[in-house]
mmCIF file of C-alpha atoms in Angstrom:
data_model
loop_
_atom_site.group_PDB
_atom_site.id
_atom_site.type_symbol
_atom_site.label_atom_id
_atom_site.label_comp_id
_atom_site.label_asym_id
_atom_site.label_seq_id
_atom_site.Cartn_x
_atom_site.Cartn_y
_atom_site.Cartn_z
ATOM 1 C CA MET A 1 35.669 80.907 57.903
ATOM 2 C CA LEU A 2 31.700 80.991 58.228
ATOM 3 C CA THR A 3 31.676 80.738 54.319
ATOM 4 C CA THR A 4 33.796 77.840 54.122
ATOM 5 C CA THR A 5 31.964 75.863 57.115
ATOM 6 C CA LEU A 6 28.845 76.659 55.286
ATOM 7 C CA LEU A 7 30.178 75.861 51.908
ATOM 8 C CA LEU A 8 31.192 72.476 53.550
ATOM 9 C CA LEU A 9 27.685 71.766 55.160
ATOM 10 C CA LEU A 10 26.234 72.458 51.725
ATOM 11 C CA LEU A 11 28.579 69.932 50.071
ATOM 12 C CA LEU A 12 27.891 67.419 52.611
ATOM 13 C CA LEU A 13 24.141 67.870 52.138
ATOM 14 C CA LEU A 14 24.357 67.509 48.514
ATOM 15 C CA LEU A 15 26.513 64.584 48.871
ATOM 16 C CA LEU A 16 23.974 63.165 51.115
ATOM 17 C CA LEU A 17 21.451 63.912 48.633
ATOM 18 C CA LEU A 18 23.197 62.206 45.711
ATOM 19 C CA LEU A 19 23.664 59.080 47.715
ATOM 20 C CA LEU A 20 19.945 58.960 48.706
ATOM 21 C CA LEU A 21 19.325 59.372 44.978
ATOM 22 C CA LEU A 22 21.631 56.707 44.319
ATOM 23 C CA LEU A 23 20.169 54.405 46.571
ATOM 24 C CA LEU A 24 16.742 55.206 45.348
ATOM 25 C CA LEU A 25 18.104 54.544 41.701
ATOM 26 C CA LEU A 26 19.538 51.031 43.097
ATOM 27 C CA LEU A 27 16.283 50.453 44.729
ATOM 28 C CA LEU A 28 14.296 51.106 41.640
ATOM 29 C CA LEU A 29 16.394 49.142 39.659
ATOM 30 C CA LEU A 30 16.003 46.335 41.985
ATOM 31 C CA VAL A 31 12.271 46.691 41.556
ATOM 32 C CA LEU A 32 12.478 46.623 38.068
ATOM 33 C CA LEU A 33 14.892 43.568 38.001
ATOM 34 C CA VAL A 34 12.255 41.675 40.250
ATOM 35 C CA LEU A 35 9.281 42.917 38.084
ATOM 36 C CA LEU A 36 11.247 41.781 34.802
ATOM 37 C CA LEU A 37 11.738 38.374 36.762
ATOM 38 C CA LEU A 38 8.092 38.214 37.604
ATOM 39 C CA LEU A 39 7.132 38.860 33.876
ATOM 40 C CA LEU A 40 9.456 36.022 32.946
ATOM 41 C CA LEU A 41 8.229 33.774 35.016
ATOM 42 C CA LEU A 42 4.468 34.559 34.096
ATOM 43 C CA LEU A 43 5.654 34.132 30.532
ATOM 44 C CA LEU A 44 7.285 30.768 31.633
ATOM 45 C CA LEU A 45 3.920 29.810 33.170
ATOM 46 C CA LEU A 46 1.978 30.763 30.196
ATOM 47 C CA LEU A 47 4.205 28.888 27.951
ATOM 48 C CA LEU A 48 3.971 25.704 30.123
ATOM 49 C CA LEU A 49 0.094 26.155 30.060
ATOM 50 C CA LEU A 50 -0.083 26.639 26.327
ATOM 51 C CA VAL A 51 2.024 23.355 26.037
ATOM 52 C CA LEU A 52 -0.127 21.876 28.796
ATOM 53 C CA LEU A 53 -3.234 22.791 26.640
ATOM 54 C CA LEU A 54 -1.886 21.728 23.436
ATOM 55 C CA LEU A 55 -0.872 18.092 25.079
ATOM 56 C CA LEU A 56 -4.501 17.933 26.424
ATOM 57 C CA LEU A 57 -5.955 18.699 22.817
ATOM 58 C CA LEU A 58 -3.683 15.973 21.621
ATOM 59 C CA LEU A 59 -4.658 13.362 24.065
ATOM 60 C CA LEU A 60 -8.124 14.433 23.368
ATOM 61 C CA LEU A 61 -7.497 13.619 19.939
ATOM 62 C CA LEU A 62 -6.083 10.643 20.635
ATOM 63 C CA LEU A 63 -8.905 9.629 22.683
ATOM 64 C CA LEU A 64 -11.326 10.432 20.037
ATOM 65 C CA LEU A 65 -9.134 8.569 17.401
ATOM 66 C CA LEU A 66 -9.182 5.448 19.960
ATOM 67 C CA LEU A 67 -12.970 5.803 20.285
ATOM 68 C CA LEU A 68 -13.711 5.837 16.532
ATOM 69 C CA LEU A 69 -11.396 2.813 15.906
ATOM 70 C CA LEU A 70 -13.327 0.819 18.976
ATOM 71 C CA LEU A 71 -16.494 1.835 17.427
ATOM 72 C CA ILE A 72 -15.679 0.731 14.032
ATOM 73 C CA LEU A 73 -14.046 -2.489 15.566
ATOM 74 C CA LEU A 74 -17.295 -3.080 17.198
ATOM 75 C CA LEU A 75 -19.361 -2.529 14.611
ATOM 76 C CA LEU A 76 -17.174 -4.888 12.502
ATOM 77 C CA LEU A 77 -17.413 -7.666 15.016
ATOM 78 C CA LEU A 78 -21.284 -7.281 15.228
ATOM 79 C CA LEU A 79 -21.369 -7.712 11.461
ATOM 80 C CA LEU A 80 -19.253 -10.889 11.790
ATOM 81 C CA LEU A 81 -21.604 -12.178 14.506
ATOM 82 C CA LEU A 82 -24.637 -11.577 12.076
ATOM 83 C CA LEU A 83 -22.731 -13.352 9.312
ATOM 84 C CA LEU A 84 -21.946 -16.228 11.574
ATOM 85 C CA LEU A 85 -25.175 -16.393 12.771
ATOM 86 C CA LEU A 86 -26.632 -16.751 9.213
ATOM 87 C CA LEU A 87 -24.055 -19.392 8.481
ATOM 88 C CA LEU A 88 -25.165 -21.362 11.661
ATOM 89 C CA LEU A 89 -28.885 -21.024 10.335
ATOM 90 C CA LEU A 90 -27.937 -22.373 6.729
ATOM 91 C CA LEU A 91 -26.192 -25.131 8.477
ATOM 92 C CA LEU A 92 -29.113 -25.733 10.581
ATOM 93 C CA LEU A 93 -31.304 -26.205 7.590
ATOM 94 C CA LEU A 94 -28.693 -28.313 5.854
ATOM 95 C CA LEU A 95 -28.868 -30.665 8.624
ATOM 96 C CA LEU A 96 -32.457 -30.814 8.789
ATOM 97 C CA LEU A 97 -32.438 -31.630 4.766
ATOM 98 C CA LEU A 98 -29.754 -34.508 5.045
ATOM 99 C CA LEU A 99 -31.967 -35.884 7.959
ATOM 100 C CA LEU A 100 -35.035 -35.945 5.702
ATOM 101 C CA LEU A 101 -32.926 -37.567 2.991
ATOM 102 C CA LEU A 102 -31.771 -40.295 5.452
ATOM 103 C CA LEU A 103 -35.560 -40.916 6.347
ATOM 104 C CA ARG A 104 -36.641 -40.793 2.712
ATOM 105 C CA THR A 105 -33.865 -42.018 0.599
ATOM 106 C CA THR A 106 -34.429 -45.932 0.072
ATOM 107 C CA THR A 107 -33.422 -47.026 -3.514
ATOM 108 C CA THR A 108 -35.626 -50.654 -4.436
ATOM 109 C CA THR A 109 -33.993 -52.963 -7.175
ATOM 110 C CA THR A 110 -35.751 -55.716 -8.450
ATOM 111 C CA THR A 111 -34.393 -58.704 -9.776
ATOM 112 C CA THR A 112 -36.091 -61.844 -11.802
ATOM 113 C CA THR A 113 -35.145 -65.268 -12.143
ATOM 114 C CA THR A 114 -36.674 -67.573 -14.697
ATOM 115 C CA THR A 115 -36.557 -71.311 -14.472
ATOM 116 C CA THR A 116 -37.573 -73.618 -17.686
ATOM 117 C CA THR A 117 -38.646 -77.244 -17.314
ATOM 118 C CA THR A 118 -39.134 -79.394 -20.361
ATOM 119 C CA THR A 119 -41.087 -82.632 -20.907
ATOM 120 C CA THR A 120 -40.872 -84.904 -23.812
ATOM 121 C CA THR A 121 -43.552 -87.413 -24.675
ATOM 122 C CA THR A 122 -42.825 -90.190 -27.375
ATOM 123 C CA THR A 123 -45.646 -91.661 -29.292
ATOM 124 C CA THR A 124 -45.329 -95.023 -31.114
ATOM 125 C CA THR A 125 -47.568 -95.865 -34.495
ATOM 126 C CA THR A 126 -47.825 -99.474 -35.661
ATOM 127 C CA THR A 127 -48.792 -100.275 -39.033
ATOM 128 C CA SER A 128 -49.655 -103.690 -40.227
ATOM 129 C CA SER A 129 -49.873 -105.122 -44.093
ATOM 130 C CA THR A 130 -51.537 -108.553 -45.337
ATOM 131 C CA THR A 131 -50.234 -110.218 -48.336
ATOM 132 C CA THR A 132 -52.343 -113.407 -49.808
ATOM 133 C CA THR A 133 -50.838 -115.864 -52.318
ATOM 134 C CA THR A 134 -51.436 -119.440 -53.203
ATOM 135 C CA THR A 135 -50.557 -120.490 -49.433
ATOM 136 C CA THR A 136 -51.766 -117.712 -46.832
ATOM 137 C CA THR A 137 -49.119 -116.041 -45.125
ATOM 138 C CA THR A 138 -49.565 -113.139 -42.767
ATOM 139 C CA SER A 139 -46.776 -110.729 -42.224
ATOM 140 C CA THR A 140 -46.856 -107.780 -39.689
ATOM 141 C CA THR A 141 -44.404 -104.856 -40.082
ATOM 142 C CA THR A 142 -44.326 -102.381 -37.233
ATOM 143 C CA THR A 143 -42.818 -98.864 -37.732
ATOM 144 C CA SER A 144 -42.322 -96.535 -35.019
ATOM 145 C CA ALA A 145 -42.286 -93.205 -35.336
ATOM 146 C CA ALA A 146 -41.169 -90.960 -32.593
ATOM 147 C CA ALA A 147 -42.617 -87.380 -32.113
ATOM 148 C CA THR A 148 -41.141 -85.022 -29.416
ATOM 149 C CA ALA A 149 -43.288 -82.320 -27.981
ATOM 150 C CA THR A 150 -41.840 -79.740 -25.542
ATOM 151 C CA THR A 151 -43.379 -77.612 -22.939
ATOM 152 C CA THR A 152 -41.740 -74.958 -21.380
ATOM 153 C CA ILE A 153 -43.005 -73.929 -17.861
ATOM 154 C CA THR A 154 -41.458 -70.488 -16.771
ATOM 155 C CA THR A 155 -41.784 -69.359 -13.289
ATOM 156 C CA THR A 156 -40.595 -65.760 -12.311
ATOM 157 C CA THR A 157 -39.714 -64.737 -8.870
ATOM 158 C CA THR A 158 -39.059 -61.354 -7.864
ATOM 159 C CA THR A 159 -36.851 -60.245 -4.854
ATOM 160 C CA THR A 160 -36.584 -56.742 -3.690
ATOM 161 C CA THR A 161 -33.507 -55.489 -1.978
ATOM 162 C CA THR A 162 -33.576 -52.068 -0.285
ATOM 163 C CA THR A 163 -30.141 -50.143 -0.313
ATOM 164 C CA THR A 164 -29.820 -47.197 1.596
ATOM 165 C CA THR A 165 -27.115 -44.426 0.828
ATOM 166 C CA THR A 166 -25.927 -43.776 4.744
ATOM 167 C CA THR A 167 -22.502 -43.852 4.735
ATOM 168 C CA LEU A 168 -22.543 -40.455 2.335
ATOM 169 C CA LEU A 169 -25.061 -38.705 4.350
ATOM 170 C CA LEU A 170 -23.579 -39.723 7.334
ATOM 171 C CA LEU A 171 -20.044 -38.166 6.364
ATOM 172 C CA LEU A 172 -22.026 -34.980 5.292
ATOM 173 C CA LEU A 173 -23.428 -35.042 8.815
ATOM 174 C CA LEU A 174 -20.451 -35.180 10.325
ATOM 175 C CA LEU A 175 -18.886 -32.350 8.278
ATOM 176 C CA LEU A 176 -21.599 -30.112 9.046
ATOM 177 C CA LEU A 177 -21.469 -30.704 12.779
ATOM 178 C CA LEU A 178 -17.419 -29.863 12.576
ATOM 179 C CA LEU A 179 -18.385 -26.660 10.771
ATOM 180 C CA LEU A 180 -20.911 -26.143 13.473
ATOM 181 C CA LEU A 181 -18.559 -26.465 16.107
ATOM 182 C CA LEU A 182 -16.074 -24.458 14.347
ATOM 183 C CA LEU A 183 -18.666 -21.636 13.833
ATOM 184 C CA LEU A 184 -19.627 -21.658 17.750
ATOM 185 C CA LEU A 185 -15.808 -21.534 18.352
ATOM 186 C CA LEU A 186 -15.733 -18.353 16.355
ATOM 187 C CA LEU A 187 -18.748 -16.931 18.137
ATOM 188 C CA LEU A 188 -17.135 -17.384 21.387
ATOM 189 C CA LEU A 189 -13.967 -15.496 20.270
ATOM 190 C CA LEU A 190 -15.979 -12.617 18.858
ATOM 191 C CA LEU A 191 -18.240 -12.306 21.980
ATOM 192 C CA LEU A 192 -14.864 -12.312 24.035
ATOM 193 C CA LEU A 193 -13.261 -9.687 21.572
ATOM 194 C CA LEU A 194 -16.393 -7.396 22.065
ATOM 195 C CA LEU A 195 -16.534 -7.691 26.018
ATOM 196 C CA LEU A 196 -12.989 -6.402 25.868
ATOM 197 C CA LEU A 197 -13.470 -3.763 23.632
ATOM 198 C CA LEU A 198 -16.683 -2.360 25.875
ATOM 199 C CA LEU A 199 -14.413 -2.926 28.949
ATOM 200 C CA LEU A 200 -11.793 -0.542 26.954
ATOM 201 C CA LEU A 201 -14.520 1.896 26.028
ATOM 202 C CA VAL A 202 -15.875 1.907 29.636
ATOM 203 C CA HIS A 203 -12.190 2.700 30.576
ATOM 204 C CA VAL A 204 -11.468 5.289 28.415
ATOM 205 C CA LEU A 205 -14.752 6.917 28.955
#
């Protein structure tokens, strides 16, 4: 009887030990599962960080491209401003030249008129002849010859008329003024674009 009880006790102890071992194994499995889950979470976090880094790099590249484009636009606008300023200077020079032409271009034309006056003089000559016969008779014959002499007197009168070509020059001046106004408007628009681009640059930076 004692041996059976001892054997039963031993069996009970072994069962308890097996239960304990099973519990330990379950705990270990749980711990492993938790660790695996943590590792997966870490991997997911790392992937998320990598994706975020890639997105940040892409954003940085886009910002750099935008900055380069803005700088190129600024340079182009500055070049356009310089060209417009040169055009304005040329137009001002043309205006000055036209004003000088307005002041100095007077063409004079002279017309001459001649008047002729003719005077006629008539001269009369008288010839007398006498014939003697037995009875003395005197006969007188008069012949008149008319000679005309013409004298011409020419008088010249000169009149000077001054004609100025102001209409064409005024039209050119008006056209140049219109061009100047258009150029000024373009300059204003370019300045506004420059200001907008500078604001964008400041905002991006």
